[in-house]
Amino acid sequence: MSKVQVLFVDDEPNVLAGIRRMLHHKRDEWDMYFAENGFKALEEFKTAVMDVVVSDIRMPVMDGIELLEIIRVEFPNTVRIALSGQVQLTDVIKSTRAVHQYITKPCSSEALVEKIEGALGSREVITDPAMQRLVTRLQTLPVIPEVFHAIELELAAEDPCMKTVAELVSQDVGLMAKLLNLVNSPYFGLPQKIKSIFQAINLLGINTIKTLILSEQLFDEFEQRMLPQFSLSRLWEHSFRVSSMACFIAECEGLDRETALNCRMAGILHDVGKLILVSGFPDEYSRVLRMVREQGVTVHVAEEAVFDTTHAQLGAYLMGLWGLPGEVILGIGHHHKVRERALSVPFIVSVADVIDHNCVILHPEYVRIEFQESLMESMYEDGYMERWLGYIQDHWETMTNMPGFKMNLLKKEVA
């Protein structure tokens, strides 16, 4: 296997020397290059096309944002990571198009390696060269919104302040209003009316709020570009239901809080690849929808026929570039490929997805997603499905009693 090509850019020689020493143990796996400014960094691309570039943001003459924007245009397959100290919100906003993820200074070698390998690991989801070319065809990739970036930076601090996080969210009045509307919706079933973002953070946790911010921005970004026959609101509602049910299943099985949060995040983002395909390739995606309508195949089967990839793989690839947790990436990428029963994030998200597709019938010709028959039978015989459906119904009465949600459909079919 060829080595990974990694380029580090910083105008301070001492910082580069520190990184060189810190990552000495990776020399057998990585070819590492070091440049003291943007111009020298671009010269290094004549030596090798970099897999990853880690650049400081604040540099004289050509700053990191300008450098990473040039790399984005000329070398779109390169993972672009910003490594910087204190950054103003204006810097974050300027860099959202060019940067896949941020790392704050100072950082440990373990944290740096984890970020780089995590981003590279997303490529394992898409290994076929034709599929990778599909990604590079996208003129623009969706970027993590500036509020999300700023929150990431605050949480990376030694003693993050929840009040500061709440204030960051409150800088976007529209986003704040949408978040308060969401947390007060039946999906969460909270016993009291939430009147402030600070209160929402205390009750739901910062990771849930981050998930909502990310998903809200993603869905909102594509609203004006969708196909006429592609319902963004239905996709959002489905994703939110899957997110909530996945979290309930994790709770039912007594899984730890981190796993439950990963289930919630993977659930809400499991179909994000559809937004990428609809936005980037509307003509091709119209063929996907026509195949679903005329041939009765599921969406991911039709996507495979048209694109040689699926929304699950593409979504996992992009979320990996953004630095989301590995379990979340697996949950997104494998929610249609689960073959064995295990209380993992991919399995739980897959179960929640199947439950929703079978309990919410959007129209008479709706194509349902189903498990492999042997897997479904074992889940029913061992009482898992019965227990999970009962737990969801007991803990989410407001939602399961809404018109159009028929929890008993799946029970009858499995039985």
C-alpha positions in Angstrom: 0.0 0.0 0.0 1.4 3.4 -1.0 2.0 6.0 1.7 -0.4 8.8 2.5 0.9 12.2 1.4 0.4 14.9 4.1 1.5 18.5 3.8 1.8 20.8 6.9 1.8 24.6 6.3 2.7 27.2 9.0 4.7 30.4 8.9 6.3 29.6 12.2 9.3 27.2 11.8 9.1 26.2 15.4 5.5 24.9 14.9 6.5 22.9 11.9 9.5 21.5 13.8 7.2 20.5 16.6 4.8 18.7 14.3 7.7 16.9 12.6 8.9 15.6 16.0 5.4 14.9 17.2 4.5 12.7 14.2 7.9 11.0 13.8 6.2 7.7 14.6 4.1 8.0 11.4 7.0 8.2 9.0 6.5 4.6 7.8 2.9 5.3 6.9 3.0 8.9 5.8 5.2 10.9 3.5 5.2 14.3 5.3 6.0 17.6 3.7 6.5 21.0 5.5 6.0 24.5 4.0 6.5 27.9 5.6 4.0 29.7 3.4 1.3 29.2 0.9 3.5 29.6 -2.2 5.9 26.9 -1.0 2.9 24.7 -0.2 1.7 25.0 -3.8 5.2 24.2 -5.0 5.0 20.9 -3.0 2.1 19.8 -5.1 4.5 19.6 -8.0 6.3 16.8 -6.0 3.1 14.9 -5.0 -0.6 15.4 -5.0 -1.4 15.6 -1.4 -4.0 13.4 0.3 -4.3 15.9 3.2 -3.2 19.5 3.8 -3.1 20.9 7.3 -2.6 24.6 7.2 -2.5 27.5 9.7 -5.1 30.1 9.0 -3.3 33.3 9.9 -0.2 33.7 7.7 1.3 36.8 6.0 0.9 37.4 2.2 -1.2 34.3 1.4 -3.3 33.3 4.4 -4.5 29.8 5.0 -8.0 30.4 3.7 -6.7 31.6 0.4 -4.3 28.7 0.1 -7.0 26.1 0.9 -9.4 27.7 -1.5 -6.9 27.3 -4.3 -6.4 23.7 -3.3 -10.1 23.2 -3.2 -10.4 24.3 -6.9 -7.3 22.7 -8.3 -7.0 19.6 -6.2 -10.6 18.8 -5.0 -9.7 15.3 -3.7 -7.4 16.7 -1.1 -8.7 16.8 2.4 -8.3 20.4 3.8 -7.8 20.9 7.5 -7.3 24.2 9.3 -4.9 24.2 12.2 -5.1 27.4 14.1 -5.2 29.1 17.5 -7.7 31.7 18.4 -9.9 32.4 15.4 -12.5 35.2 15.0 -16.0 34.2 13.9 -15.4 36.3 10.7 -12.4 34.0 9.9 -14.6 31.0 10.4 -17.3 32.4 8.1 -14.7 33.2 5.4 -13.3 29.7 5.5 -16.4 27.6 5.5 -16.1 26.9 1.7 -12.4 26.0 1.8 -12.1 24.0 5.0 -13.3 20.5 5.7 -12.6 20.7 9.4 -10.8 22.7 12.1 -8.1 21.6 14.6 -7.2 24.1 17.4 -3.7 24.8 18.6 -2.1 23.5 20.6 -3.1 19.9 19.9 -1.6 16.5 20.8 -0.2 14.1 18.3 -3.0 11.7 19.1 -5.6 14.3 18.3 -3.9 15.3 15.1 -3.5 11.8 13.9 -7.1 11.0 14.8 -8.4 13.9 12.7 -6.3 13.0 9.7 -6.9 9.3 9.8 -10.6 9.9 10.4 -10.9 12.1 7.3 -8.9 9.6 5.2 -11.0 6.7 6.6 -14.1 8.1 4.9 -12.5 7.1 1.6 -12.9 3.5 2.5 -16.6 3.9 2.0 -16.0 4.9 -1.7 -13.1 2.9 -3.1 -14.0 2.6 -6.8 -12.3 5.3 -8.9 -15.5 6.0 -10.8 -17.3 6.7 -7.5 -14.5 9.1 -6.4 -14.7 10.9 -9.7 -18.4 11.4 -9.0 -17.5 13.2 -5.8 -15.1 15.5 -7.7 -17.8 16.5 -10.2 -19.5 18.4 -7.5 -18.9 22.1 -8.1 -19.4 23.0 -4.5 -19.6 20.8 -1.4 -21.9 21.7 1.4 -19.9 23.3 4.2 -20.4 23.1 7.9 -22.2 26.3 8.9 -20.3 29.0 10.6 -22.2 28.5 13.8 -21.3 24.8 13.9 -17.6 25.7 13.3 -17.6 28.3 16.1 -19.3 25.9 18.5 -16.6 23.2 17.6 -13.9 25.8 18.5 -15.5 26.7 21.8 -16.0 23.0 22.8 -12.3 22.4 22.0 -11.4 24.9 24.7 -10.0 23.5 28.0 -13.1 24.7 29.8 -15.9 25.2 27.3 -18.6 27.6 28.3 -22.2 26.6 27.6 -23.3 30.2 27.9 -20.9 31.1 25.0 -22.3 28.3 22.9 -25.9 29.5 23.5 -24.8 33.1 22.6 -23.2 31.8 19.4 -26.5 30.1 18.4 -28.3 33.2 19.2 -26.3 35.2 16.7 -28.4 33.7 14.0 -32.0 34.7 14.9 -33.5 32.6 12.2 -31.6 29.5 13.3 -32.4 30.1 16.9 -36.1 30.4 16.1 -36.0 27.1 14.1 -34.1 25.3 16.8 -36.6 26.4 19.5 -39.4 25.2 17.2 -37.7 21.8 16.7 -37.0 21.2 20.4 -40.6 22.0 21.2 -42.0 19.7 18.6 -43.5 16.3 19.3 -40.3 14.6 18.2 -38.7 15.2 21.6 -41.7 14.9 23.8 -40.3 17.3 26.4 -42.5 17.9 29.4 -42.1 21.6 29.4 -42.0 24.5 26.9 -38.4 25.4 26.0 -38.0 29.2 25.8 -34.2 29.6 25.4 -31.3 28.0 23.7 -29.5 27.8 27.0 -32.4 25.8 28.5 -32.5 23.6 25.4 -28.7 22.8 25.7 -29.2 21.9 29.4 -32.1 19.6 28.7 -30.9 18.0 25.4 -27.2 18.3 25.6 -24.8 20.2 23.3 -24.3 17.2 20.9 -28.0 17.1 20.2 -28.1 20.8 19.6 -25.0 20.5 17.3 -26.8 17.8 15.3 -29.9 20.0 14.9 -27.8 22.9 13.8 -25.9 20.8 11.2 -29.0 19.1 9.8 -31.1 22.3 9.8 -28.4 24.1 7.8 -28.0 21.2 5.4 -31.7 20.8 4.6 -32.2 24.6 4.4 -29.2 25.0 2.0 -30.8 22.6 -0.6 -34.3 23.9 -0.4 -34.2 26.0 -3.5 -32.3 23.4 -5.6 -34.4 20.3 -5.2 -36.2 18.5 -8.0 -40.0 19.3 -8.2 -40.8 15.7 -7.5 -38.4 15.5 -4.6 -40.0 16.5 -1.3 -37.4 18.0 1.0 -39.9 18.4 3.9 -40.7 14.6 3.7 -37.1 13.8 3.8 -36.5 16.0 6.8 -39.5 14.6 8.7 -38.4 11.0 7.9 -34.8 11.7 9.0 -36.0 13.3 12.3 -38.2 10.3 13.0 -35.4 7.8 12.3 -33.1 9.9 14.6 -35.5 9.8 17.5 -36.4 6.1 17.1 -32.7 5.2 16.9 -32.1 7.0 20.1 -35.0 5.3 21.8 -33.8 1.9 20.7 -30.4 2.7 22.2 -32.0 3.8 25.4 -34.2 0.7 25.5 -31.1 -1.5 25.4 -29.3 0.5 28.1 -26.5 1.6 25.8 -24.2 4.4 27.0 -25.0 8.1 26.4 -22.4 8.5 23.7 -23.7 5.6 21.7 -27.3 7.0 22.0 -26.1 10.5 20.8 -24.2 8.9 17.9 -27.4 7.0 17.0 -29.3 10.3 17.0 -26.8 12.1 14.9 -26.4 9.2 12.4 -30.2 8.9 12.2 -30.8 12.5 11.3 -28.0 12.5 8.7 -28.5 9.0 7.3 -30.0 10.3 4.1 -27.9 13.4 3.7 -26.3 11.9 0.6 -29.6 12.4 -1.2 -29.2 16.1 -0.9 -25.8 15.9 -2.5 -27.1 13.9 -5.4 -30.2 16.0 -5.9 -28.2 19.2 -5.8 -25.3 18.1 -7.9 -27.0 15.8 -10.4 -30.7 16.7 -10.8 -31.1 15.1 -14.2 -29.6 11.8 -13.2 -31.6 11.8 -9.9 -34.8 12.3 -11.9 -34.0 8.9 -13.5 -33.6 7.4 -10.0 -37.0 8.7 -9.0 -38.5 7.4 -12.2 -37.1 3.9 -11.6 -38.5 3.9 -8.1 -41.9 4.9 -9.5 -42.1 2.7 -12.5 -40.1 -0.4 -11.4 -41.0 -0.5 -7.7 -37.3 -0.7 -6.6 -36.0 1.1 -3.5 -34.2 4.4 -3.8 -30.8 3.0 -3.0 -31.1 0.2 -5.5 -32.0 2.8 -8.2 -29.1 5.0 -7.2 -26.7 2.1 -7.5 -28.0 1.5 -11.1 -27.7 5.2 -12.1 -24.6 6.3 -10.1 -22.7 3.1 -9.2 -23.0 4.4 -5.6 -25.7 5.3 -3.1 -26.7 8.2 -0.9 -25.5 6.2 2.1 -21.9 5.9 0.7 -21.7 9.4 -0.5 -23.1 10.9 2.7 -20.7 8.9 4.8 -17.8 10.1 2.6 -18.6 13.8 3.0 -19.4 13.5 6.7 -16.1 11.8 7.2 -14.4 14.8 5.5 -16.1 17.0 8.0 -14.7 15.0 10.9 -17.9 13.5 12.4 -17.3 10.6 14.8 -16.4 7.3 13.2 -19.5 5.5 14.5 -21.7 8.2 13.0 -20.0 7.8 9.6 -20.5 4.0 9.8 -24.2 4.5 10.7 -24.7 6.7 7.7 -22.7 4.5 5.3 -24.0 1.1 6.2 -27.7 1.7 7.1 -28.7 -0.3 4.0 -26.0 -3.0 4.4 -26.7 -4.5 7.8 -26.4 -8.3 7.6 -26.2 -9.3 11.2 -27.8 -8.4 14.5 -25.5 -6.4 16.7 -26.2 -3.4 18.9 -24.1 -1.1 16.8 -24.9 2.4 15.5 -25.3 1.1 11.9 -27.7 -1.7 13.0 -29.8 0.6 15.2 -30.1 3.3 12.5 -31.0 0.6 10.0 -33.7 -0.8 12.3 -35.2 2.7 12.9 -35.1 3.4 9.1 -37.0 0.2 8.4 -39.6 0.9 11.2 -40.3 4.3 9.7 -40.6 3.1 6.2 -43.1 0.5 7.3 -45.1 2.6 9.8 -45.4 5.8 7.7 -46.9 5.1 4.3 -46.7 8.3 2.3 -48.8 7.2 -0.7 -50.4 3.9 -2.1 -47.3 3.2 -4.3 -44.8 3.9 -1.6 -41.9 1.4 -1.8 -40.9 0.1 1.7 -37.4 -0.8 2.8 -37.2 -4.2 4.4 -34.6 -6.3 6.3 -33.3 -9.6 5.0 -35.9 -12.1 5.9 -33.6 -14.2 8.1 -32.6 -11.2 10.1 -36.1 -9.9 10.6 -37.3 -13.4 11.7 -34.6 -13.7 14.3 -35.3 -10.2 15.6 -39.0 -11.1 16.0 -38.5 -14.6 17.4 -36.1 -13.2 20.1 -38.5 -10.4 21.0 -36.3 -7.5 20.0 -38.6 -5.9 17.5 -41.6 -6.3 19.8 -39.7 -4.7 22.7 -38.4 -1.8 20.6 -41.7 -1.0 19.1 -43.3 -1.1 22.5 -40.6 1.2 24.0 -41.0 3.7 21.2 -44.8 3.7 21.6 -44.6 4.1 25.4 -42.0 6.9 25.3 -43.2 8.8 22.2 -46.9 8.7 22.5 -47.4 12.2 21.0 -45.6 11.2 17.8 -47.0 7.6 17.4 -50.5 8.9 17.8 -50.2 11.5 15.0 -52.2 10.8 11.8 -50.3 8.7 9.3 -48.1 6.9 11.9 -49.3 3.3 12.2 -47.0 1.4 14.6 -49.0 -1.8 14.2 -48.1 -2.3 10.5 -44.7 -3.7 11.2 -45.9 -5.9 14.0 -48.5 -7.5 11.7 -46.1 -8.0 8.9 -43.4 -9.5 11.0 -45.9 -11.8 12.8 
